[in-house]
mmCIF file of C-alpha atoms in Angstrom:
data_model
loop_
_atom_site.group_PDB
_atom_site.id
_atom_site.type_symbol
_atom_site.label_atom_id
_atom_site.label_comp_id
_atom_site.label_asym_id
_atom_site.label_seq_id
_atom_site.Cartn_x
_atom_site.Cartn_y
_atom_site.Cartn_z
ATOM 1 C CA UNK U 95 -20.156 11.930 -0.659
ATOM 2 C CA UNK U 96 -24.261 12.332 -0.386
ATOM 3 C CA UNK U 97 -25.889 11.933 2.911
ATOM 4 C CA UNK U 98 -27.152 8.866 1.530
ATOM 5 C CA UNK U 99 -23.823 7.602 1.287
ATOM 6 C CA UNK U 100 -22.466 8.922 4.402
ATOM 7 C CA UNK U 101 -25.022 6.915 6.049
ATOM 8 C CA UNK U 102 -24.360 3.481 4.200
ATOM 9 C CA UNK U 103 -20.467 4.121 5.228
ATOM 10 C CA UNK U 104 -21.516 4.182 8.882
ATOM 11 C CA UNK U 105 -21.742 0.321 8.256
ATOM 12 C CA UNK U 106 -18.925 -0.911 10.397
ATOM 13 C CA UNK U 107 -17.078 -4.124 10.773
ATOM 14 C CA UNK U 108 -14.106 -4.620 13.134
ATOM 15 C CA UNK U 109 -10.724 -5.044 12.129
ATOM 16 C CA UNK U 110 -10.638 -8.880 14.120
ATOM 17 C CA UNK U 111 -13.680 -9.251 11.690
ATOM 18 C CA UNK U 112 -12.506 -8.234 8.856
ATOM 19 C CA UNK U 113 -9.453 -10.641 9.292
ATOM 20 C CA UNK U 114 -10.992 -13.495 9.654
ATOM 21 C CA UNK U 115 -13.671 -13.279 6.452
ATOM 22 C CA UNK U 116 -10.131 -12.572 4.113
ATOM 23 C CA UNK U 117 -8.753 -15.429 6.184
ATOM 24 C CA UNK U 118 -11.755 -17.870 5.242
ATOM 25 C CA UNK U 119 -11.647 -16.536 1.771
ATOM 26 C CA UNK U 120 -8.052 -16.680 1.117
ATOM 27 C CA UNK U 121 -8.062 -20.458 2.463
ATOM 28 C CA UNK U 122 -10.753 -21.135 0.778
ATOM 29 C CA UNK U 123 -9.076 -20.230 -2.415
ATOM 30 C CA UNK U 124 -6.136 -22.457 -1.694
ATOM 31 C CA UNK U 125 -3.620 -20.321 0.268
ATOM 32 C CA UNK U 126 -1.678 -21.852 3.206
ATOM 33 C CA UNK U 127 -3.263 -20.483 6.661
ATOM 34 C CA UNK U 128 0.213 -19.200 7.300
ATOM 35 C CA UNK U 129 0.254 -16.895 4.011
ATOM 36 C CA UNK U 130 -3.373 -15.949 4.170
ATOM 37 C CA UNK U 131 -2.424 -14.668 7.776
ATOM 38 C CA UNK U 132 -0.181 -12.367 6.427
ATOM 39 C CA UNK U 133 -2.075 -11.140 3.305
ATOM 40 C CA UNK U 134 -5.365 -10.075 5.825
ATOM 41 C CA UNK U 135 -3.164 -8.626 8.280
ATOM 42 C CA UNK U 136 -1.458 -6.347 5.910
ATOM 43 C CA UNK U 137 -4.409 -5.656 3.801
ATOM 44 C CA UNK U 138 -6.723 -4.746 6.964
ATOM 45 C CA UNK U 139 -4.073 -2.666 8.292
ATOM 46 C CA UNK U 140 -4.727 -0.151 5.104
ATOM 47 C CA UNK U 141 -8.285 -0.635 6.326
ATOM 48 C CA UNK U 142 -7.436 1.065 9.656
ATOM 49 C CA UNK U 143 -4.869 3.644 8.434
ATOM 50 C CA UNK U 144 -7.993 4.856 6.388
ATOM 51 C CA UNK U 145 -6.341 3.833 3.282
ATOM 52 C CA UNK U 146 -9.871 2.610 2.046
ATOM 53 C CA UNK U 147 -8.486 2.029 -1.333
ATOM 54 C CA UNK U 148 -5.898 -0.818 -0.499
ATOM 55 C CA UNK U 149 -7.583 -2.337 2.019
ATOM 56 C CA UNK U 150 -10.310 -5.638 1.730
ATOM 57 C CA UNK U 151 -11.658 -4.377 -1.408
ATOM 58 C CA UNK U 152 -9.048 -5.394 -3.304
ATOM 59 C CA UNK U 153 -9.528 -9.425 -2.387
ATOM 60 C CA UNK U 154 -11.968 -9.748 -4.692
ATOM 61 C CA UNK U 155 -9.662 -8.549 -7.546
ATOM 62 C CA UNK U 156 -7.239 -10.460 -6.137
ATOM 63 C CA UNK U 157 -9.446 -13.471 -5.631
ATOM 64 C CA UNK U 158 -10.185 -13.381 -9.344
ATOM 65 C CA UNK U 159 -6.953 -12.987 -10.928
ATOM 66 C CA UNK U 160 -6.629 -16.612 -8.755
ATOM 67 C CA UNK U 161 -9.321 -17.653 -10.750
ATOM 68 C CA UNK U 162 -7.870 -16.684 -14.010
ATOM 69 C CA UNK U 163 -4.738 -18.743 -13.151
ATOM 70 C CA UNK U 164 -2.940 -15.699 -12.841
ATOM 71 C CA UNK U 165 -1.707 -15.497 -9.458
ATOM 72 C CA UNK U 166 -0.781 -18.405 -7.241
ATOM 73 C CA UNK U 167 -2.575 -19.350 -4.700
ATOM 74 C CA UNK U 168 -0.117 -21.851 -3.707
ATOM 75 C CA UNK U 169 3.396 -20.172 -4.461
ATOM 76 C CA UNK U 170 6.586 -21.162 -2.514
ATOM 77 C CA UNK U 171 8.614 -17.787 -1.773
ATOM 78 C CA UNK U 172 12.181 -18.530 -2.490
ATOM 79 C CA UNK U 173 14.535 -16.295 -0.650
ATOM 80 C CA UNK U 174 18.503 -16.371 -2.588
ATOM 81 C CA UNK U 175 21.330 -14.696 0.145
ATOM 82 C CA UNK U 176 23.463 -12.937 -2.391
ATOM 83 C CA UNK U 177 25.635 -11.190 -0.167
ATOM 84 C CA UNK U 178 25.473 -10.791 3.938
ATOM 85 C CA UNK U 179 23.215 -7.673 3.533
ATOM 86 C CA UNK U 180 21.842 -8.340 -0.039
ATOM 87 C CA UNK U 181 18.682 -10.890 -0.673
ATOM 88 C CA UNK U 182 16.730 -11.470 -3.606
ATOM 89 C CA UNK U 183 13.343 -12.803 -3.385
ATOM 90 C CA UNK U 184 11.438 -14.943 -5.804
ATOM 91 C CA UNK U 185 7.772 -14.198 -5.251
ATOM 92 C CA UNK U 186 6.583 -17.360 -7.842
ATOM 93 C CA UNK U 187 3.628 -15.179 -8.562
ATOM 94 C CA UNK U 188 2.638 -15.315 -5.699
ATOM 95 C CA UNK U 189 0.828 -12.538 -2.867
ATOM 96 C CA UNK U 190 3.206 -10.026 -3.292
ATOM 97 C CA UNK U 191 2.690 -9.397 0.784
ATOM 98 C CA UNK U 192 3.717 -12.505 1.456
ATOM 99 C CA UNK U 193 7.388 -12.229 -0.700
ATOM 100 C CA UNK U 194 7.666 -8.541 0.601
ATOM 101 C CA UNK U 195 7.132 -9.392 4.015
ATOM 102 C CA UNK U 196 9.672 -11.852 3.978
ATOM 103 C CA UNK U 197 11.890 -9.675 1.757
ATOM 104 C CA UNK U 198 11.765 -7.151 4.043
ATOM 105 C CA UNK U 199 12.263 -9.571 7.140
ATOM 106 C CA UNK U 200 15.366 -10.554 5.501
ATOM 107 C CA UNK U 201 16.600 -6.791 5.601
ATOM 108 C CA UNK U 202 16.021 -6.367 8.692
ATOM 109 C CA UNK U 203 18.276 -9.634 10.310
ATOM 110 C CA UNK U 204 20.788 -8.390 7.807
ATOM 111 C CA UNK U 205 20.631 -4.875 9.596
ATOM 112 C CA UNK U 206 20.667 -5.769 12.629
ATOM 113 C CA UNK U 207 24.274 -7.326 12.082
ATOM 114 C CA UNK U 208 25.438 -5.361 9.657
ATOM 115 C CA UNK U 209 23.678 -1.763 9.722
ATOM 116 C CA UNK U 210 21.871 -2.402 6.606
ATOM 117 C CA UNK U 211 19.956 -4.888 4.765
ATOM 118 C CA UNK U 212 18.480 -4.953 1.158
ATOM 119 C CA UNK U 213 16.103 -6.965 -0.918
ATOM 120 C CA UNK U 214 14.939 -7.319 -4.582
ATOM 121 C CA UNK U 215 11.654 -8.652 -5.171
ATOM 122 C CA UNK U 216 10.908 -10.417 -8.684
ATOM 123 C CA UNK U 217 8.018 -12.735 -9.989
ATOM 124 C CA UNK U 218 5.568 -10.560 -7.821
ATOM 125 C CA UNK U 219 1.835 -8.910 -7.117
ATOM 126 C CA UNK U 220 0.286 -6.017 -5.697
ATOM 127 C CA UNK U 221 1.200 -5.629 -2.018
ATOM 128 C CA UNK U 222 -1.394 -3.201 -1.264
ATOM 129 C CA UNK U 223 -0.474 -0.102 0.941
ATOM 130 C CA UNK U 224 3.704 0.441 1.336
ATOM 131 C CA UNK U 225 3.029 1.819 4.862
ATOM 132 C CA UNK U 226 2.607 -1.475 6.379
ATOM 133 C CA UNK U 227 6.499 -2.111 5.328
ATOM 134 C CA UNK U 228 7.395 0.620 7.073
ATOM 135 C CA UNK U 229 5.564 0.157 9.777
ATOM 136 C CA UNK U 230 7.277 -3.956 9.537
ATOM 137 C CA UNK U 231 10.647 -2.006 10.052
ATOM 138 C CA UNK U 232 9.490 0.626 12.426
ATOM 139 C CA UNK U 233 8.226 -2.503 14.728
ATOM 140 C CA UNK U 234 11.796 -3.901 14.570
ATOM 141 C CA UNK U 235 13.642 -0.122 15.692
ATOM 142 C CA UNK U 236 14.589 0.256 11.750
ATOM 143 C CA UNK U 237 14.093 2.862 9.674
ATOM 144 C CA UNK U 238 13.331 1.774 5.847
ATOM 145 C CA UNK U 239 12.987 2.625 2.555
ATOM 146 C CA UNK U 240 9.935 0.754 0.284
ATOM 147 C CA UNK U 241 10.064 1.191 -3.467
ATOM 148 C CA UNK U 242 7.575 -1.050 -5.853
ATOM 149 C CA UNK U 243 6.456 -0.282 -9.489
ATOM 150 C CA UNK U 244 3.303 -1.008 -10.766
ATOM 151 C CA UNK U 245 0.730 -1.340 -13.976
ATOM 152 C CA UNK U 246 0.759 1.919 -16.487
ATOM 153 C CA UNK U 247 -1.214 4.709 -15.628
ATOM 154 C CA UNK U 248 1.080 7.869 -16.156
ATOM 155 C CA UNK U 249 2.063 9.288 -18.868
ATOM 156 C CA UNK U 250 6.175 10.872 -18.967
ATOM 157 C CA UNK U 251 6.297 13.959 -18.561
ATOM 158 C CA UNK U 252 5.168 16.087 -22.487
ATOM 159 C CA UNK U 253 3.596 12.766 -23.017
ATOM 160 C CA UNK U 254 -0.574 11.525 -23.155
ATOM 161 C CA UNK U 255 -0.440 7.751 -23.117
ATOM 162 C CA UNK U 256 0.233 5.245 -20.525
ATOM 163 C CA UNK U 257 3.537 3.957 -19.333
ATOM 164 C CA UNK U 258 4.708 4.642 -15.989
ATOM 165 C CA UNK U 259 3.009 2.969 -12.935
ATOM 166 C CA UNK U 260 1.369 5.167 -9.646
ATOM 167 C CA UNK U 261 4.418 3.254 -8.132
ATOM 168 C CA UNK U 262 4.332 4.714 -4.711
ATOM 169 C CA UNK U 263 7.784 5.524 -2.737
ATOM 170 C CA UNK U 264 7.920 5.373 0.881
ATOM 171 C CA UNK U 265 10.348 5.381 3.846
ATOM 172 C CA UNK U 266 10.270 5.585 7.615
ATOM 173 C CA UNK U 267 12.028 6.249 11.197
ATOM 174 C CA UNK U 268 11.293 4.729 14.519
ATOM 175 C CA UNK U 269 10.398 7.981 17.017
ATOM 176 C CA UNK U 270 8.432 7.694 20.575
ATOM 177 C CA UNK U 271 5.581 6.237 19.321
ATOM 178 C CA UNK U 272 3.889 9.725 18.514
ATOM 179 C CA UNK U 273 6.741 10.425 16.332
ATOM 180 C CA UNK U 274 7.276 7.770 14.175
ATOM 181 C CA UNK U 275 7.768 9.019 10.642
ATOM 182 C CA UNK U 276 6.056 7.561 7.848
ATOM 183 C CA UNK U 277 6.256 8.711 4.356
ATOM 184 C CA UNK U 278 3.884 6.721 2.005
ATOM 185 C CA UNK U 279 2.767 8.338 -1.135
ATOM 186 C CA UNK U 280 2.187 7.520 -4.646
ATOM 187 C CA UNK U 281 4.164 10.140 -7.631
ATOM 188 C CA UNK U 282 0.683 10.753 -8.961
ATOM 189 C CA UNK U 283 -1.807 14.030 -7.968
ATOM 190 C CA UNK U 284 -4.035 10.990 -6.405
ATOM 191 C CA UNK U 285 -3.863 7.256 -6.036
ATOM 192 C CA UNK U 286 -5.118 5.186 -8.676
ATOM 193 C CA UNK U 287 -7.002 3.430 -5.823
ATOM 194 C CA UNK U 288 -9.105 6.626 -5.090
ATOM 195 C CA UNK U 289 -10.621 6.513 -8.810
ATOM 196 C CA UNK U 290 -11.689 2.906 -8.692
ATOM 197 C CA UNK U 291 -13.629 3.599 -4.712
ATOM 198 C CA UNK U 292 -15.205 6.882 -6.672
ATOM 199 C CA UNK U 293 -16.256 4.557 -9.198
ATOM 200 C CA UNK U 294 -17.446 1.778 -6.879
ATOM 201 C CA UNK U 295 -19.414 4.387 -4.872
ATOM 202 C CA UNK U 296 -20.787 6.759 -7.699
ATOM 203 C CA UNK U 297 -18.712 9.399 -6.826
ATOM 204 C CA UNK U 298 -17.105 12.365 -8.905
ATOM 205 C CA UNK U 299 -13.432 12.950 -8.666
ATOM 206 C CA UNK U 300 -11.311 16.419 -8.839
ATOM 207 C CA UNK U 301 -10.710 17.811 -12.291
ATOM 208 C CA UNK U 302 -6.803 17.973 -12.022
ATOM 209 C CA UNK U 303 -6.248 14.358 -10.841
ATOM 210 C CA UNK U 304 -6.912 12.846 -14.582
ATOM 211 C CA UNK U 305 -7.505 12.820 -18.255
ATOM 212 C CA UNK U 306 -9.851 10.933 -20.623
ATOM 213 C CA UNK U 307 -8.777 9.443 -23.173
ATOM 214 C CA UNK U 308 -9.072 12.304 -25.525
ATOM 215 C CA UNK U 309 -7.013 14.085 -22.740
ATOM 216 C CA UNK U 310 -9.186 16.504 -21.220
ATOM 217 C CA UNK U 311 -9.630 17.248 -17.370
ATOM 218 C CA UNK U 312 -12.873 14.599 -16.186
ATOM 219 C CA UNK U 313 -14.473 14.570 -13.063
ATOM 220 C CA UNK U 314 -16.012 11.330 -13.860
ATOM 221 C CA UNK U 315 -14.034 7.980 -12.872
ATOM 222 C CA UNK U 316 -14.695 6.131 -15.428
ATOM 223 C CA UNK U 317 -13.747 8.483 -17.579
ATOM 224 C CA UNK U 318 -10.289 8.632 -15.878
ATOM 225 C CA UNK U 319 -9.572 5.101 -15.371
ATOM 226 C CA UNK U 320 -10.160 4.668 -19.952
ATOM 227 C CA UNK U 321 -7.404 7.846 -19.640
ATOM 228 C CA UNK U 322 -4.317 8.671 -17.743
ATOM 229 C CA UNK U 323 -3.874 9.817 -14.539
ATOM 230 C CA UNK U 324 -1.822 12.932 -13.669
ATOM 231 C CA UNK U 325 1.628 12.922 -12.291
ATOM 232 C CA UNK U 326 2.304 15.501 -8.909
ATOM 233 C CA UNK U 327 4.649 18.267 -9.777
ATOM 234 C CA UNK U 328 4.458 18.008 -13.293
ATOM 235 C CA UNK U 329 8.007 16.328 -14.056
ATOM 236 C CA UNK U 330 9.315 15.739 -10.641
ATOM 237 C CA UNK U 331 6.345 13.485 -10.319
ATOM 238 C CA UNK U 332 6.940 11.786 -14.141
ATOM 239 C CA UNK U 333 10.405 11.501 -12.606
ATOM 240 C CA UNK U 334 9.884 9.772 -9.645
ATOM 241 C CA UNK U 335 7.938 6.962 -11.031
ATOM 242 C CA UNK U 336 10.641 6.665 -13.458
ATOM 243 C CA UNK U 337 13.044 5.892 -10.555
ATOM 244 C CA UNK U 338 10.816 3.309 -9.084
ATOM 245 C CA UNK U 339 10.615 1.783 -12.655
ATOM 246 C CA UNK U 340 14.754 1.762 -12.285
ATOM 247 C CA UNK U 341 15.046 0.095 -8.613
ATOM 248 C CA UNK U 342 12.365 -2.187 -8.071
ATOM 249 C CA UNK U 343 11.880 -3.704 -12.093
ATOM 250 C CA UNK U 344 14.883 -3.039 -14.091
ATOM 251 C CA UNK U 345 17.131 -4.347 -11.096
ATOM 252 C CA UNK U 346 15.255 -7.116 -9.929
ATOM 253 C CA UNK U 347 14.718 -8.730 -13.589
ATOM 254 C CA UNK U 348 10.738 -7.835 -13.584
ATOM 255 C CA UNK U 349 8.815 -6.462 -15.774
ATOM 256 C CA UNK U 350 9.189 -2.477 -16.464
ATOM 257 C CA UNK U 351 8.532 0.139 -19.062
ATOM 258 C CA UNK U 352 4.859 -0.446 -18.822
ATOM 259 C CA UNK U 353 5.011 -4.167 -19.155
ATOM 260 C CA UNK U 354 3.645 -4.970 -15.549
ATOM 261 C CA UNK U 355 -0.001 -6.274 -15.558
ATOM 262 C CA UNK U 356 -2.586 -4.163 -13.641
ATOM 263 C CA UNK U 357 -4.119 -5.911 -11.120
ATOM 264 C CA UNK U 358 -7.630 -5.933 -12.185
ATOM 265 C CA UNK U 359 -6.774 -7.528 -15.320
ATOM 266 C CA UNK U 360 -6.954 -11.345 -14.809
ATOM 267 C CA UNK U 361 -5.419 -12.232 -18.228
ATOM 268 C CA UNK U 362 -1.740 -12.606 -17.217
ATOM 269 C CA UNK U 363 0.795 -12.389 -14.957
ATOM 270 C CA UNK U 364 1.180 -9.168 -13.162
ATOM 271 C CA UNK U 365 5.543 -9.486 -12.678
ATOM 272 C CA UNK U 366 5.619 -6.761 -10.561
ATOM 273 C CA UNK U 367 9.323 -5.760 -8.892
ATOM 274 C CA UNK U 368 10.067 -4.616 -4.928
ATOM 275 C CA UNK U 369 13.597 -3.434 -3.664
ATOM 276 C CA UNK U 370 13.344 -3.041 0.394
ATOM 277 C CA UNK U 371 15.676 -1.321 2.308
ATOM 278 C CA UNK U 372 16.247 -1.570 6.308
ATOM 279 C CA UNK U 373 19.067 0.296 8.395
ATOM 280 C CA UNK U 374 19.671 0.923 11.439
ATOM 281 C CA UNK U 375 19.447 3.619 13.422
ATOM 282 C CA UNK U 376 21.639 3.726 16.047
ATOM 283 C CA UNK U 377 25.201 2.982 13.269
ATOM 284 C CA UNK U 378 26.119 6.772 14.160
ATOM 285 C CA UNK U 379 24.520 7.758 17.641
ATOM 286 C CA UNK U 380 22.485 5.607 20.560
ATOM 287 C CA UNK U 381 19.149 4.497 19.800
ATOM 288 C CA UNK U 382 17.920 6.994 22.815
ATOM 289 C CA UNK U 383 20.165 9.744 20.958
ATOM 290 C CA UNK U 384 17.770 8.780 17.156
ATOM 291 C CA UNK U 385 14.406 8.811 19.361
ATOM 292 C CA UNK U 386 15.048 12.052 20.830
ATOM 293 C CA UNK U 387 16.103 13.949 18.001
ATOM 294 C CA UNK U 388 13.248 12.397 16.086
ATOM 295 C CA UNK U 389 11.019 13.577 18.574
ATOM 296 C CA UNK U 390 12.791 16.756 18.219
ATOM 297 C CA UNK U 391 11.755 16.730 14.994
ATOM 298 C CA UNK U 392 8.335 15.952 15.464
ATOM 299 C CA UNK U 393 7.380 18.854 17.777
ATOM 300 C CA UNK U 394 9.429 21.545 15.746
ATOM 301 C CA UNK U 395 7.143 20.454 12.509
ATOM 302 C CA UNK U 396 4.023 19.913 14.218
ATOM 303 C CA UNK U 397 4.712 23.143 16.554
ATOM 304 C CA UNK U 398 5.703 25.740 13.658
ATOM 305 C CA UNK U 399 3.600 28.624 12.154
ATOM 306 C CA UNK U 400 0.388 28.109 10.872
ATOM 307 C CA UNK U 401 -0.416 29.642 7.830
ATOM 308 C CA UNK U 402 -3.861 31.668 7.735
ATOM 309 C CA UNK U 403 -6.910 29.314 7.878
ATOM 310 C CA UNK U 404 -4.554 26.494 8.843
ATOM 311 C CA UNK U 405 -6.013 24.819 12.467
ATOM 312 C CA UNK U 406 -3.562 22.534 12.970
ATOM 313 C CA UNK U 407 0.096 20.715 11.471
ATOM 314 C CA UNK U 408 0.506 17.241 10.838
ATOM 315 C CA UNK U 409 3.741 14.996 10.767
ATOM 316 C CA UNK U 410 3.958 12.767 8.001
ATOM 317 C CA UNK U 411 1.743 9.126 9.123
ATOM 318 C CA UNK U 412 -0.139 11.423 11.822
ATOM 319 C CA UNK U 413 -3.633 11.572 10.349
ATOM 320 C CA UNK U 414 -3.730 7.950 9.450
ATOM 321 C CA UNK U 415 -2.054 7.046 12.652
ATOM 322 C CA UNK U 416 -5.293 8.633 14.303
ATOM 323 C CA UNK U 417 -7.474 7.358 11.976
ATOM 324 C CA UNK U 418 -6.273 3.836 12.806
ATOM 325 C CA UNK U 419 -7.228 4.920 16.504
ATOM 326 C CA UNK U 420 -10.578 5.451 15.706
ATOM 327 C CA UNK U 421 -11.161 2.348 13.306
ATOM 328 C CA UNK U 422 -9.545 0.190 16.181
ATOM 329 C CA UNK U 423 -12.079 1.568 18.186
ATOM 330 C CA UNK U 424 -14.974 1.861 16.298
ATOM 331 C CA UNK U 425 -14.625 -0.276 13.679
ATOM 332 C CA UNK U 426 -14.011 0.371 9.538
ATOM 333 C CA UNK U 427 -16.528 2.311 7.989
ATOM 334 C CA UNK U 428 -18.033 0.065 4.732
ATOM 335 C CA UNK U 429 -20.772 1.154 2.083
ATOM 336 C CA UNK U 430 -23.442 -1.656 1.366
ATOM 337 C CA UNK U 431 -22.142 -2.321 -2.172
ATOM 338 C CA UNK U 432 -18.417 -3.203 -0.997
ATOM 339 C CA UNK U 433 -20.327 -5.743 2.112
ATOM 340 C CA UNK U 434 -21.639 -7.741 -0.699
ATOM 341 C CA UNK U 435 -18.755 -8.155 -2.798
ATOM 342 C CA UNK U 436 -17.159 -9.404 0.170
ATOM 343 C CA UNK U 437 -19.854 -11.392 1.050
ATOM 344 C CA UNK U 438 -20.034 -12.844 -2.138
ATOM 345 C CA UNK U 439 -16.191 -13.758 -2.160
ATOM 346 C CA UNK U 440 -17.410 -15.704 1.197
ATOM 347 C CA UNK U 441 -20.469 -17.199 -0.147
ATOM 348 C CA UNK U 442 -18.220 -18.645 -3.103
ATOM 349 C CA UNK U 443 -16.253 -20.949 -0.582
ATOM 350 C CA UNK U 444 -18.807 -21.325 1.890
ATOM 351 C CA UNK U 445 -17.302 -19.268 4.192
ATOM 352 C CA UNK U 446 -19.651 -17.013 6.670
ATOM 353 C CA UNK U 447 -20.571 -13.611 5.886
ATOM 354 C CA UNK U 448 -18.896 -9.896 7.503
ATOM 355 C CA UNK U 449 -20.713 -9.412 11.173
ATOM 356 C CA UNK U 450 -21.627 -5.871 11.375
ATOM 357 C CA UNK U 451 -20.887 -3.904 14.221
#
């Protein structure tokens, strides 16, 4: 990023802040205050876990495919109790948050009875970052698995045109705190999310996360986004979003094979698919017993040889767990571009503007 930019980004806003303005706007745009609660909680929680790309940006995406009569506003989640640790979820095209959280609530009463609990999400939307699943879980002493799939923007593996989704996996365990482990990463080189914030902010992008649409290596976003993006690992990556394809659309009955809408196109339904997992812990040893070892874990992986020109080891969630320390305290960095979008979102319901730290 330019100097320039680096000084527009020192625009900050606090998380409390940013709440309420997706509050107002979500309300404004007819969703329930309950609902809208839970969509700007989980969407400013990628916010403070410095996952800039999932975070408050997105409402004005999602505001639009509202708009559009694409998404509902309004939806009624409808949750069916197939068996005593199995739940399917109809989203109604609604916030997929909102169905996921309660999906995911739902595996975690079944857990706590039964040692595990599973849902299927159909009818859904985008529900942002995975990590605040996990973290749902984590805040109830479970550990959890989070699949979802998502719009085309891989290619298989030996292929060049669109058809698997950057359908991120991701999974967790309740530590002490410090080691809490959570996993939340997309199959691709690079989130699609990154692309569209390097073309909001004029930025370029590595040549090995994407090809245009002649399939060459770009560094230019724009470029990438009319392309495909690269999967990690070559066919372990093409691979892995195949599997999320398998759990969370072919199971639940949603769309799959490429046929779920991307977000930022407001001309139909998106139908994407969930499947949440929760178990518990302590089925095997005591919950003290799990903490320990996990924290076991955590200082063997953080405390193990560095390799040369390595400072220091991170456990999986560490970095953003610190970032979110920061943010909390200093508030989330914004560029002036993204302020007025939002600000515009607020203006269009008369809501009041972001207060800048």
């Amino acid at each position: 990023m330019s100097s320039d930019a680096m000084a527009e980004a020192n625009q900050r806003v606090s998380a409390q802040e940013a709440r309420r303005l997706l509050q107002d706007i979500l309300k404004g745009n007819g969703v329930s205050p309950e609902n809208a609660a839970i969509v700007s909680k989980c969407m400013v929680a990628a916010d403070l876990r410095g996952v800039d790309t999932h975070g408050m940006n997105r409402i004005s995406s999602y505001m639009e495919r509202v708009r559009q009569g694409v998404l509902n506003p309004a939806a009624e989640v409808t949750l069916n109790q197939i068996t005593p640790v199995v739940a399917q979820v109809d989203a109604g095209n609604g916030f997929g948050f909102v169905a996921a959280h309660r999906g995911m609530a739902a595996a975690i009463e079944a857990a706590k009875v039964y040692g595990i609990g599973m849902a299927s999400i159909k009818h859904s939307n985008h529900f942002g970052m995975s990590a605040w699943l996990v973290q749902q879980a984590i805040d109830s002493d479970m550990m959890s698995l989070v699949f979802t799939n998502s719009s085309p923007a891989l290619p298989v593996f030996g292929g060049k045109s669109k058809m698997l989704g950057v359908s991120p996996i991701a999974c967790g365990a309740p530590g002490r705190g410090k080691s809490d482990f959570i996993l939340d990463m997309a199959p691709s080189i690079a989130a699609r999310g990154k692309i569209y914030k390097a073309k909001r902010r004029g930025e370029k992008i590595p040549l090995d996360w994407a090809l245009d649409s002649e399939g060459r290596p770009t560094d230019d976003p724009a470029a990438a986004l009319e392309g495909v993006m690269l999967p990690m690992g070559g066919p372990k990556g093409s691979a892995l979003a195949i599997m999320m394809d398998v759990f969370s659309g072919v199971l639940s009955g949603s769309a799959f094979a490429g046929g779920v809408t991307n977000p930022y196109d407001p001309s139909k339904p998106a139908n994407v698919g969930h499947f949440l997992v929760a178990i518990k812990p302590d089925l095997f040893i005591s919950m003290d017993d799990f903490r320990d070892r996990m924290d076991h874990l955590y200082q063997t992986v953080v405390g193990s040889d560095k390799a040369a020109g390595v400072e220091r080891i991170y456990f999986p969630g560490e970095i953003e767990k610190e970032a979110q320390a920061e943010r909390e305290m200093l508030g989330i960095p914004l560029v002036q571009a993204e302020i007025d979008v939002l600000n515009q979102e607020a203006a269009r319901v008369n809501a009041a503007g972001l207060s800048i730290l």
